[in-house]
Coordinates of C-alpha atoms in Angstrom, one line a residue:
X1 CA 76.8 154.4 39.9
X2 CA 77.3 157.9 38.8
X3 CA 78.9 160.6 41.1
X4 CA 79.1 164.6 40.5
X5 CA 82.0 165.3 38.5
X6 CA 82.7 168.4 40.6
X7 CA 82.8 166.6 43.5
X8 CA 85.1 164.1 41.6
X9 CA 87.5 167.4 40.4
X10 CA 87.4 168.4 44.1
X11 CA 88.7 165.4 45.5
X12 CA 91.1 164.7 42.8
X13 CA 92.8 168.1 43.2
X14 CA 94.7 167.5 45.6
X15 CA 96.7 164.9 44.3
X16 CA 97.2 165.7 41.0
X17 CA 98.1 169.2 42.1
X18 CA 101.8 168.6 43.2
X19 CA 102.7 167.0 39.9
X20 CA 102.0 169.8 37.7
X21 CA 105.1 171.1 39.4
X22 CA 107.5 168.3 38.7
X23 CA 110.9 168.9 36.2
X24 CA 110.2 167.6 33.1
X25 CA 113.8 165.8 32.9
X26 CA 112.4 164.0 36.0
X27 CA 109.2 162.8 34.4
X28 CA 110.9 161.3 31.5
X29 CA 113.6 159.8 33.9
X30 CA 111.8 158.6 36.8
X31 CA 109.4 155.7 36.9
X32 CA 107.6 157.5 39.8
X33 CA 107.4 160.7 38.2
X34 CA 106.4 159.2 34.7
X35 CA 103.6 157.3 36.6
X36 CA 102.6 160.4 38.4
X37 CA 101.9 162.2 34.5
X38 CA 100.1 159.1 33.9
X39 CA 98.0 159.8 37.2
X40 CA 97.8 163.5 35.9
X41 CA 96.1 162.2 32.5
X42 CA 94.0 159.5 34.2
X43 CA 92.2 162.6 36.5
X44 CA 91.9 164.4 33.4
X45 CA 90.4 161.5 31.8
X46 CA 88.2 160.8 34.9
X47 CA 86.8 164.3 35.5
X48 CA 87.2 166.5 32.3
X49 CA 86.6 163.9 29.6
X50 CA 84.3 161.6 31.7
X51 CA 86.3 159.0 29.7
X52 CA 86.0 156.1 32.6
X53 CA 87.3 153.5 30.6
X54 CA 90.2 154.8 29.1
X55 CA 91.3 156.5 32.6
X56 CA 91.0 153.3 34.4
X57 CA 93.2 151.8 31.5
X58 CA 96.0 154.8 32.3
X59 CA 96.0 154.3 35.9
X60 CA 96.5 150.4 35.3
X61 CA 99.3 151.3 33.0
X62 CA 101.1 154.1 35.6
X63 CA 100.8 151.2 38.2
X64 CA 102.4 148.7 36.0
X65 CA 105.1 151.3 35.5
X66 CA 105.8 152.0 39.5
X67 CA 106.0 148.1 39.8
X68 CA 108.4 147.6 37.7
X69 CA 110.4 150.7 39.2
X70 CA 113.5 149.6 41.4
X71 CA 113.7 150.6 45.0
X72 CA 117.1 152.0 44.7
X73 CA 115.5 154.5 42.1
X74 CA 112.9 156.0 43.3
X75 CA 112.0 156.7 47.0
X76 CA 109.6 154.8 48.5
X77 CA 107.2 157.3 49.9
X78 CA 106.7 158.8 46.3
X79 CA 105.7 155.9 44.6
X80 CA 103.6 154.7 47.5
X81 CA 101.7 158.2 47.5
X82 CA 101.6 158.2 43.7
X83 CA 100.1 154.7 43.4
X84 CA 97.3 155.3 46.5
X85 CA 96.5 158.5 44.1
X86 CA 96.5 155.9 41.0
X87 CA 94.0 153.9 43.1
X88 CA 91.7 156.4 44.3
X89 CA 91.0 157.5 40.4
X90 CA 90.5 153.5 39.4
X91 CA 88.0 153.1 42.5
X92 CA 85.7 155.8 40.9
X93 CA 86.4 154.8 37.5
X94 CA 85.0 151.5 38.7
X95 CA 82.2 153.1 40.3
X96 CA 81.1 155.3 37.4
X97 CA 81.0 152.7 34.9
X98 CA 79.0 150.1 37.5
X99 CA 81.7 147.9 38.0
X100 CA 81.8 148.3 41.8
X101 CA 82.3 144.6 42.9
X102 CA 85.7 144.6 40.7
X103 CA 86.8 147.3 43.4
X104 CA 88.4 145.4 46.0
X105 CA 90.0 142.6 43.6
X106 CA 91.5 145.3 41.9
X107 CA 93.0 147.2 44.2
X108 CA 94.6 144.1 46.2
X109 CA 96.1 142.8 42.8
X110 CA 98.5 145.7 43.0
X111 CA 98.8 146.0 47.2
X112 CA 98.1 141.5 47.4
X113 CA 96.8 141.9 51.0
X114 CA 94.7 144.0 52.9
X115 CA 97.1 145.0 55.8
X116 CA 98.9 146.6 53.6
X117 CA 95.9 148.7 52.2
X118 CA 96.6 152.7 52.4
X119 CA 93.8 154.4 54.7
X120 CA 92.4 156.9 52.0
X121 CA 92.0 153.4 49.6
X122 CA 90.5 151.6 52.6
X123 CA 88.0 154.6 53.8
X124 CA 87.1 154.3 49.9
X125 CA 86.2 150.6 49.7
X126 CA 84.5 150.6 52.8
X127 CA 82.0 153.6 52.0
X128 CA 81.5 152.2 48.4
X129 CA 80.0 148.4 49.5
X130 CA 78.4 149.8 52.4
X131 CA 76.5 152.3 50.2
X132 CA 75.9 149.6 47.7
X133 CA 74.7 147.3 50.6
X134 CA 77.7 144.8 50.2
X135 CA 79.2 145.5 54.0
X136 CA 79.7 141.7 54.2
X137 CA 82.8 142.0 51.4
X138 CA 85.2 144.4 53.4
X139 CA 84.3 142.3 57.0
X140 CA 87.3 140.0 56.7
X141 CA 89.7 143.0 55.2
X142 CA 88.6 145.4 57.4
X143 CA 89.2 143.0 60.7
X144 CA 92.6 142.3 58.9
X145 CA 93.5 146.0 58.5
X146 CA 92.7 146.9 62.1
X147 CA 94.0 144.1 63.7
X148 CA 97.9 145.0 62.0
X149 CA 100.5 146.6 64.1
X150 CA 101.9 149.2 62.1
X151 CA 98.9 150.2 61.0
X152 CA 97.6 151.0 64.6
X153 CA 100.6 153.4 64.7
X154 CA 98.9 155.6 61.4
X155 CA 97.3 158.6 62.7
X156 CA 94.0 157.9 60.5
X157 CA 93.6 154.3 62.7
X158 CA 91.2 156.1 64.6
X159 CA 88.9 157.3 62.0
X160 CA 88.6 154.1 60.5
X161 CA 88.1 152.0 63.3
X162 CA 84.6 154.7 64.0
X163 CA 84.0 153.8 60.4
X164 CA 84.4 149.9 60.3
X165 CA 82.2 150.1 63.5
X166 CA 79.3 152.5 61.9
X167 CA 79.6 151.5 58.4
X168 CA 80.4 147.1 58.7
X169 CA 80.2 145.7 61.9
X170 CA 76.5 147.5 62.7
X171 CA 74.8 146.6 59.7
X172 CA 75.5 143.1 59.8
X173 CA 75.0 142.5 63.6
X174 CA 78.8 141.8 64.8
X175 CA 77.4 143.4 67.9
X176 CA 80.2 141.3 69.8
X177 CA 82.8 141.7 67.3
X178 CA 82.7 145.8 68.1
X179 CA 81.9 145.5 71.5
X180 CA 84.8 144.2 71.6
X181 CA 86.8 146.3 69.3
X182 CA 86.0 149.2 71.3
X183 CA 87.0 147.9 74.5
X184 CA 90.3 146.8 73.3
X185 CA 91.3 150.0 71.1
X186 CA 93.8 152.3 72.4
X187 CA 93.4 154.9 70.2
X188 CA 89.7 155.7 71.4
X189 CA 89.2 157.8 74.3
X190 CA 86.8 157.3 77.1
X191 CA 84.0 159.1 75.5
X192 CA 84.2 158.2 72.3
X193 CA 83.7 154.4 73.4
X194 CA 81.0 155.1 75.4
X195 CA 79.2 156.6 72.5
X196 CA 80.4 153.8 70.3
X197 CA 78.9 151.4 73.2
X198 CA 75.5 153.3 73.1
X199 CA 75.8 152.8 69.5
X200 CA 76.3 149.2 69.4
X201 CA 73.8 148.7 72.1
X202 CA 71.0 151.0 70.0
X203 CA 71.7 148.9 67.1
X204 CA 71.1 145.9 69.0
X205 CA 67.9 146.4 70.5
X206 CA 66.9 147.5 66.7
X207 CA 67.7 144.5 65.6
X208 CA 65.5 142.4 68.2
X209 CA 62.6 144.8 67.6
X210 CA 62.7 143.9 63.9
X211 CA 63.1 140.3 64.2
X212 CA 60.0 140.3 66.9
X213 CA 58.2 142.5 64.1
X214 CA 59.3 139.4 61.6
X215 CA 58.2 136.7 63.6
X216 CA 54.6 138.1 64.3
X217 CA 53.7 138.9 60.6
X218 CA 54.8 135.4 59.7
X219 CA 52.6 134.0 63.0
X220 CA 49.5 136.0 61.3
X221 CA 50.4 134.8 57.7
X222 CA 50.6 130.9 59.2
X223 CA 47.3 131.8 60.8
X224 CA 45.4 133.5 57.8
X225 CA 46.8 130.6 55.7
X226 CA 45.2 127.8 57.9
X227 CA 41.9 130.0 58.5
X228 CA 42.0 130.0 54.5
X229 CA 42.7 126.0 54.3
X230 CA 39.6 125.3 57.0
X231 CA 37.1 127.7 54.9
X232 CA 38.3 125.9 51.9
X233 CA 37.6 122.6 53.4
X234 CA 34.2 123.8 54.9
X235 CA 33.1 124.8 51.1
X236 CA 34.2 121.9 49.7
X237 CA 32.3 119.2 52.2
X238 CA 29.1 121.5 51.6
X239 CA 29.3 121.0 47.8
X240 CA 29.8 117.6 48.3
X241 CA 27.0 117.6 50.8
X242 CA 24.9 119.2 48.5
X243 CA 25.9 116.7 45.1
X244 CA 24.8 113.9 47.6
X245 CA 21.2 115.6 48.6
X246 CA 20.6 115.8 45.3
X247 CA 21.6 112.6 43.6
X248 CA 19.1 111.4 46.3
X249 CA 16.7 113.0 45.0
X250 CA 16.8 112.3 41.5
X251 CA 16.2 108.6 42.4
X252 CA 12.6 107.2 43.4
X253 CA 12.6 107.4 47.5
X254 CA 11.5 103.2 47.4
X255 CA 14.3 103.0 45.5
X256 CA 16.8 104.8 47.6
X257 CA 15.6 103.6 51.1
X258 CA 15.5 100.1 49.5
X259 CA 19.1 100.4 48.6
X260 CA 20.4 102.1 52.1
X261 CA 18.7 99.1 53.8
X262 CA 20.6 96.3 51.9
X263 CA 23.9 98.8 52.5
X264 CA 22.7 98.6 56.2
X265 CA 22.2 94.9 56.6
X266 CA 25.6 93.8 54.4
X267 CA 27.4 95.6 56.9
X268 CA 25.8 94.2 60.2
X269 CA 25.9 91.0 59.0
X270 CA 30.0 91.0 57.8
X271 CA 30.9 92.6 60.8
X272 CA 28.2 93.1 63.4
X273 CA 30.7 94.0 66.6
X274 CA 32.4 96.9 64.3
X275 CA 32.9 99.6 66.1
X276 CA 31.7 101.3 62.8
X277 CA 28.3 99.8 62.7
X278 CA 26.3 101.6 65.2
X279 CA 27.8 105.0 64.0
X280 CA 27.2 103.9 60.5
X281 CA 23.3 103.5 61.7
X282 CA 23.0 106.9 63.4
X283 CA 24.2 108.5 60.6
X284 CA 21.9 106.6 57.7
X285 CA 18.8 107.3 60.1
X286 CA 20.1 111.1 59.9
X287 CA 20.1 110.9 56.5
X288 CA 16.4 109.3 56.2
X289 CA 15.2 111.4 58.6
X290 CA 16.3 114.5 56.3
X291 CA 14.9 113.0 52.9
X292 CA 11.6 112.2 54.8
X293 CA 11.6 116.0 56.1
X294 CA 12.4 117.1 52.4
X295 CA 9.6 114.8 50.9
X296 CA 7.1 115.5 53.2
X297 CA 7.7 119.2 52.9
X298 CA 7.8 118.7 48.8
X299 CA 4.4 117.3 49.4
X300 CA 3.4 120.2 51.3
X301 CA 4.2 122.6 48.8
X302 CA 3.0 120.5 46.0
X303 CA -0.8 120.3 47.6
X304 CA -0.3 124.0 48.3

């Protein structure tokens, strides 16, 4: 999956930006600031070298480096902002190389569960498999992140909920699951859940249109199909109809009215109170009545 690179530069400036400022006795000191040059490079990579690989490698590396970093070093909002940054250029080296379903697995093998996913990292993952048409995969994370406390206190809660609503819970027809995330959100105000609520309900009667649409081609397929069976069986008694006419014919009538009476007689004297029998006998006179037709009109033409 290939993005502009750009747009890439764009949305990478702003956090490589503040690094460019740091001391350099810091960098070579600090295990934030060295993983923050490593995060430097790895945007480089990314977006001036459209090296991928090797700036997916560099962010891997500058994330190894801030976890082995001790807390009493290094304050904690640096790192953290340094290794969403980190993240943020692995997600689209990921994405540029196809390697999109790696996404999530990677990021949680340095953050281990999804609560504790930044918002910028989680905004990411969700857009990605919900343009790729994987919403399913960040259903379960999603619900996770949401449904934690502290992050219902982070002022980009908001957003995100609209976004797990628009861009996970739509698509795959949680209608209930959002109804009732919107009723129960605090952070949404009165009008935005009734738009959300006209949303859900939208989607909703979608959905039952296109499953009616469903069920009627596949009434007219079942249809066509048996129309086709009962054609197929109507050619295939005429051929046999017509292989029975004329292996009648190509026998001497005497012969063949000789042979139907014997036919006629073994079976009314085996079983005379058969059921079978008098059907059996209107359907042999039929018969001779249609060879005599077919004679007599033979004759005709014949003398003709």
């Amino acid at each position: 999956m290939k993005s502009d690179s750009s747009t890439s530069a764009a949305a990478l400036g702003g956090l490589v930006g503040p690094v460019r400022g740091s001391e350099p006795d810091r960098v070579s000191a600090a295990p934030a600031a060295a993983a923050a040059v490593l995060l430097e490079e790895a945007a480089d990579l990314l977006v001036v070298h459209l090296d991928f690989g090797k700036a997916l490698q560099t962010c891997e590396r500058a994330c190894g480096t801030l976890a082995r970093a001790s807390v009493s070093e290094e304050p904690a909002g640096t790192s953290l902002e340094v290794k969403c940054s980190l993240c943020v250029v692995g997600i689209q080296a990921l994405a540029e190389m196809d390697r999109w379903q790696e996404v999530l697995s990677w990021v949680l093998q340095y953050y281990h569960v999804p609560e504790k996913l930044p918002p910028k990292v989680l905004e990411l993952c969700i857009l990605l498999y919900s343009k790729m048409q994987k919403p399913r995969v960040m259903l379960d994370v999603g619900r996770a992140w949401l449904q934690d406390l502290d992050n219902q206190r982070l002022p980009e809660y908001q957003a995100l909920v609209q976004l797990y609503l628009q861009q996970i819970l739509l698509p795959l027809g949680c209608f209930s699951e959002a109804e009732e995330l919107v009723a129960g959100s605090a952070v949404l105000t009165q009008e935005q859940k009734l738009g959300a609520l006209q949303a859900i309900s939208t989607a909703r009667q979608q959905q039952t249109h296109r499953h009616s649409e469903a069920e009627e081609v596949q009434k007219l397929n079942q249809e066509g199909s048996s129309s086709h069976k009962f054609l197929s069986l109507l050619i295939l008694l005429r051929r046999l109809w017509d292989f029975a006419v004329k292996h009648f014919f190509s026998l001497p009538f005497k012969k063949s009215l000789f042979a139907a009476l014997i036919l006629c007689f073994l079976v009314l004297k085996f079983d005379r109170a058969s059921p079978f029998s008098l059907p059996f006998l209107y359907k042999l006179a039929q018969i001779f009545h249609h060879l005599r037709e077919a004679v007599f009109l033979t004759s005709a033409t014949a003398r003709d």
